[in-house]
Amino acid sequence: MENITNMEEMADRAWFQVAPGVWGIRDLFVNMYLVRNERTRSWVLVDAGLRTSALKIKAAARQLFAPHFVPSAIVLTHGHFDHVGALPSLLREWEVPVYAHYLEAPYLTGRSAYPPPDPCAGGGLMTMMSWTFPKDPIDLNGHLLLLPEDKTIPGLDGWRYIETPGHTPGHISLFREEDKLLLAGDAFVTTRAEALSSTITQAKHVSGPPKYFTPDWISAETSVKKLAELQPEAVATGHGRPLYGAGMQHRLQWLAEHFKTLAKPRCGRYVEEAAVAGVNGVEYVPAARIPKWLVLAGVLTLVATGALLYNRRKS
Ligand SMILES: [Zn+2]
Ligand SMILES: [Zn+2]
């Protein structure tokens, strides 16, 4: 028991303040956010990180919100494994609803898996590792509720959600009008999510959504433009540090204007054609595009192996 308490105290240091009433927790390479509702004195968890994040979330909640350390709701920007990981553990203790966009529901109720990641897109170690990331859908049946159509967020007065598909079909971002604070999930990120080094050092960038996990680049561009038009004063994203003020606005605007050259990968299976998804999940996935050099290398290896075997038989 004492050990657990010590671990929780250590985990406490992981949280950081983003803005009044908003805190972030970083676990390895991903962020989640705790948002207080000033009127009701309750709070909402935005995204649920990795499996290992449950302890950090509970420790931060206890310190920031005790005695009301159980949130009124959990809101998901999307359902990728690094944004829902702690849910099974948290929901065993917390009887709270989990809200998501209706187009994200198939991936949160075991109905559909996301389109496969694209290890050809983006370069970087995280990209190459992407095929190892869990992609089976989590099943939140019994806990999942759909976000209201009027764009309000249950439990968060003064906030609204913005539909930002592309990275996933039902991806949302959260915006607080009063101080123009934007929680953008993975619609864009403030690091280079593809590179393991950037992910660890949290170097400051404003980049498009993680390339290996984005199956619709046309929607992703429209979503970034929509968010840039809000002219947020502060942004906090799924990966990277919060960024503020004119410097960030300039970088976000630049990304929106030059999205095709800055964010879209040069090659990969979703570059020419997007995956198609509907209310029941993925409907169509374009064929994998194998780079020419890889095909050539494969053919050469086959020829060399064949020649070697042939020579061995002869001798
Ligand atoms: Zn994601
Ligand atoms: Zn992510």
PDB file of N, CA, C and O in Angstrom, residues 250-278:
ATOM      1  N   HIS A 250       1.321  31.843 -35.760  1.00  0.00           N
ATOM      2  CA  HIS A 250       2.024  31.951 -37.041  1.00  0.00           C
ATOM      3  C   HIS A 250       2.361  30.564 -37.570  1.00  0.00           C
ATOM      4  O   HIS A 250       2.143  30.275 -38.748  1.00  0.00           O
ATOM      5  N   ARG A 251       2.862  29.685 -36.699  1.00  0.00           N
ATOM      6  CA  ARG A 251       3.226  28.322 -37.125  1.00  0.00           C
ATOM      7  C   ARG A 251       1.998  27.529 -37.584  1.00  0.00           C
ATOM      8  O   ARG A 251       2.056  26.779 -38.545  1.00  0.00           O
ATOM      9  N   LEU A 252       0.882  27.713 -36.868  1.00  0.00           N
ATOM     10  CA  LEU A 252      -0.336  26.987 -37.224  1.00  0.00           C
ATOM     11  C   LEU A 252      -0.890  27.474 -38.568  1.00  0.00           C
ATOM     12  O   LEU A 252      -1.303  26.688 -39.415  1.00  0.00           O
ATOM     13  N   GLN A 253      -0.850  28.791 -38.746  1.00  0.00           N
ATOM     14  CA  GLN A 253      -1.306  29.379 -40.006  1.00  0.00           C
ATOM     15  C   GLN A 253      -0.451  28.883 -41.168  1.00  0.00           C
ATOM     16  O   GLN A 253      -0.947  28.529 -42.237  1.00  0.00           O
ATOM     17  N   TRP A 254       0.851  28.825 -40.939  1.00  0.00           N
ATOM     18  CA  TRP A 254       1.807  28.368 -41.954  1.00  0.00           C
ATOM     19  C   TRP A 254       1.514  26.902 -42.326  1.00  0.00           C
ATOM     20  O   TRP A 254       1.522  26.532 -43.494  1.00  0.00           O
ATOM     21  N   LEU A 255       1.227  26.099 -41.306  1.00  0.00           N
ATOM     22  CA  LEU A 255       0.897  24.688 -41.543  1.00  0.00           C
ATOM     23  C   LEU A 255      -0.388  24.569 -42.370  1.00  0.00           C
ATOM     24  O   LEU A 255      -0.465  23.780 -43.314  1.00  0.00           O
ATOM     25  N   ALA A 256      -1.395  25.389 -42.021  1.00  0.00           N
ATOM     26  CA  ALA A 256      -2.670  25.331 -42.741  1.00  0.00           C
ATOM     27  C   ALA A 256      -2.478  25.734 -44.204  1.00  0.00           C
ATOM     28  O   ALA A 256      -3.034  25.108 -45.108  1.00  0.00           O
ATOM     29  N   GLU A 257      -1.655  26.749 -44.432  1.00  0.00           N
ATOM     30  CA  GLU A 257      -1.462  27.245 -45.804  1.00  0.00           C
ATOM     31  C   GLU A 257      -0.592  26.331 -46.642  1.00  0.00           C
ATOM     32  O   GLU A 257      -0.683  26.321 -47.858  1.00  0.00           O
ATOM     33  N   HIS A 258       0.317  25.607 -45.998  1.00  0.00           N
ATOM     34  CA  HIS A 258       1.265  24.761 -46.748  1.00  0.00           C
ATOM     35  C   HIS A 258       1.116  23.297 -46.352  1.00  0.00           C
ATOM     36  O   HIS A 258       2.083  22.553 -46.305  1.00  0.00           O
ATOM     37  N   PHE A 259      -0.127  22.913 -46.063  1.00  0.00           N
ATOM     38  CA  PHE A 259      -0.370  21.576 -45.519  1.00  0.00           C
ATOM     39  C   PHE A 259       0.147  20.463 -46.433  1.00  0.00           C
ATOM     40  O   PHE A 259       0.748  19.494 -45.976  1.00  0.00           O
ATOM     41  N   LYS A 260      -0.077  20.634 -47.734  1.00  0.00           N
ATOM     42  CA  LYS A 260       0.289  19.537 -48.665  1.00  0.00           C
ATOM     43  C   LYS A 260       1.794  19.285 -48.666  1.00  0.00           C
ATOM     44  O   LYS A 260       2.232  18.138 -48.750  1.00  0.00           O
ATOM     45  N   THR A 261       2.586  20.335 -48.564  1.00  0.00           N
ATOM     46  CA  THR A 261       4.045  20.121 -48.569  1.00  0.00           C
ATOM     47  C   THR A 261       4.585  19.831 -47.168  1.00  0.00           C
ATOM     48  O   THR A 261       5.530  19.069 -47.015  1.00  0.00           O
ATOM     49  N   LEU A 262       3.964  20.405 -46.140  1.00  0.00           N
ATOM     50  CA  LEU A 262       4.516  20.235 -44.789  1.00  0.00           C
ATOM     51  C   LEU A 262       4.002  18.988 -44.069  1.00  0.00           C
ATOM     52  O   LEU A 262       4.733  18.360 -43.314  1.00  0.00           O
ATOM     53  N   ALA A 263       2.728  18.647 -44.305  1.00  0.00           N
ATOM     54  CA  ALA A 263       2.119  17.601 -43.472  1.00  0.00           C
ATOM     55  C   ALA A 263       1.880  16.300 -44.213  1.00  0.00           C
ATOM     56  O   ALA A 263       2.044  15.223 -43.645  1.00  0.00           O
ATOM     57  N   LYS A 264       1.473  16.415 -45.471  1.00  0.00           N
ATOM     58  CA  LYS A 264       1.089  15.205 -46.213  1.00  0.00           C
ATOM     59  C   LYS A 264       2.343  14.408 -46.599  1.00  0.00           C
ATOM     60  O   LYS A 264       3.311  14.987 -47.088  1.00  0.00           O
ATOM     61  N   PRO A 265       2.338  13.071 -46.358  1.00  0.00           N
ATOM     62  CA  PRO A 265       3.524  12.300 -46.741  1.00  0.00           C
ATOM     63  C   PRO A 265       3.681  12.245 -48.266  1.00  0.00           C
ATOM     64  O   PRO A 265       2.712  12.418 -48.993  1.00  0.00           O
ATOM     65  N   ARG A 266       4.903  12.017 -48.710  1.00  0.00           N
ATOM     66  CA  ARG A 266       5.134  11.968 -50.162  1.00  0.00           C
ATOM     67  C   ARG A 266       4.707  10.624 -50.738  1.00  0.00           C
ATOM     68  O   ARG A 266       4.337  10.528 -51.886  1.00  0.00           O
ATOM     69  N   CYS A 267       4.823   9.589 -49.935  1.00  0.00           N
ATOM     70  CA  CYS A 267       4.378   8.299 -50.438  1.00  0.00           C
ATOM     71  C   CYS A 267       3.598   7.590 -49.339  1.00  0.00           C
ATOM     72  O   CYS A 267       3.588   8.027 -48.194  1.00  0.00           O
ATOM     73  N   GLY A 268       2.952   6.491 -49.714  1.00  0.00           N
ATOM     74  CA  GLY A 268       2.162   5.750 -48.731  1.00  0.00           C
ATOM     75  C   GLY A 268       0.808   5.400 -49.314  1.00  0.00           C
ATOM     76  O   GLY A 268       0.390   5.954 -50.324  1.00  0.00           O
ATOM     77  N   ARG A 269       0.110   4.486 -48.667  1.00  0.00           N
ATOM     78  CA  ARG A 269      -1.114   3.948 -49.268  1.00  0.00           C
ATOM     79  C   ARG A 269      -2.279   4.924 -49.256  1.00  0.00           C
ATOM     80  O   ARG A 269      -3.241   4.749 -49.993  1.00  0.00           O
ATOM     81  N   TYR A 270      -2.251   5.953 -48.385  1.00  0.00           N
ATOM     82  CA  TYR A 270      -3.388   6.874 -48.309  1.00  0.00           C
ATOM     83  C   TYR A 270      -3.128   8.215 -49.000  1.00  0.00           C
ATOM     84  O   TYR A 270      -3.910   9.143 -48.857  1.00  0.00           O
ATOM     85  N   VAL A 271      -2.008   8.324 -49.724  1.00  0.00           N
ATOM     86  CA  VAL A 271      -1.654   9.608 -50.323  1.00  0.00           C
ATOM     87  C   VAL A 271      -2.540   9.931 -51.531  1.00  0.00           C
ATOM     88  O   VAL A 271      -3.036  11.046 -51.675  1.00  0.00           O
ATOM     89  N   GLU A 272      -2.755   8.947 -52.384  1.00  0.00           N
ATOM     90  CA  GLU A 272      -3.576   9.174 -53.582  1.00  0.00           C
ATOM     91  C   GLU A 272      -5.060   9.018 -53.272  1.00  0.00           C
ATOM     92  O   GLU A 272      -5.900   9.650 -53.890  1.00  0.00           O
ATOM     93  N   GLU A 273      -5.357   8.132 -52.362  1.00  0.00           N
ATOM     94  CA  GLU A 273      -6.736   7.757 -52.092  1.00  0.00           C
ATOM     95  C   GLU A 273      -6.924   7.638 -50.585  1.00  0.00           C
ATOM     96  O   GLU A 273      -6.062   7.076 -49.902  1.00  0.00           O
ATOM     97  N   ALA A 274      -8.070   8.118 -50.094  1.00  0.00           N
ATOM     98  CA  ALA A 274      -8.322   8.014 -48.656  1.00  0.00           C
ATOM     99  C   ALA A 274      -9.058   6.719 -48.336  1.00  0.00           C
ATOM    100  O   ALA A 274      -9.753   6.170 -49.191  1.00  0.00           O
ATOM    101  N   ALA A 275      -8.901   6.253 -47.116  1.00  0.00           N
ATOM    102  CA  ALA A 275      -9.761   5.169 -46.629  1.00  0.00           C
ATOM    103  C   ALA A 275     -11.160   5.758 -46.442  1.00  0.00           C
ATOM    104  O   ALA A 275     -11.305   6.945 -46.152  1.00  0.00           O
ATOM    105  N   VAL A 276     -12.182   4.938 -46.630  1.00  0.00           N
ATOM    106  CA  VAL A 276     -13.559   5.423 -46.486  1.00  0.00           C
ATOM    107  C   VAL A 276     -14.173   4.755 -45.259  1.00  0.00           C
ATOM    108  O   VAL A 276     -14.017   3.548 -45.057  1.00  0.00           O
ATOM    109  N   ALA A 277     -14.849   5.580 -44.447  1.00  0.00           N
ATOM    110  CA  ALA A 277     -15.466   5.030 -43.242  1.00  0.00           C
ATOM    111  C   ALA A 277     -16.871   5.604 -43.076  1.00  0.00           C
ATOM    112  O   ALA A 277     -17.157   6.701 -43.554  1.00  0.00           O
ATOM    113  N   GLY A 278     -17.729   4.858 -42.425  1.00  0.00           N
ATOM    114  CA  GLY A 278     -19.100   5.321 -42.177  1.00  0.00           C
ATOM    115  C   GLY A 278     -19.514   5.017 -40.758  1.00  0.00           C
ATOM    116  O   GLY A 278     -18.657   4.788 -39.887  1.00  0.00           O
TER     117      GLY A 278
END
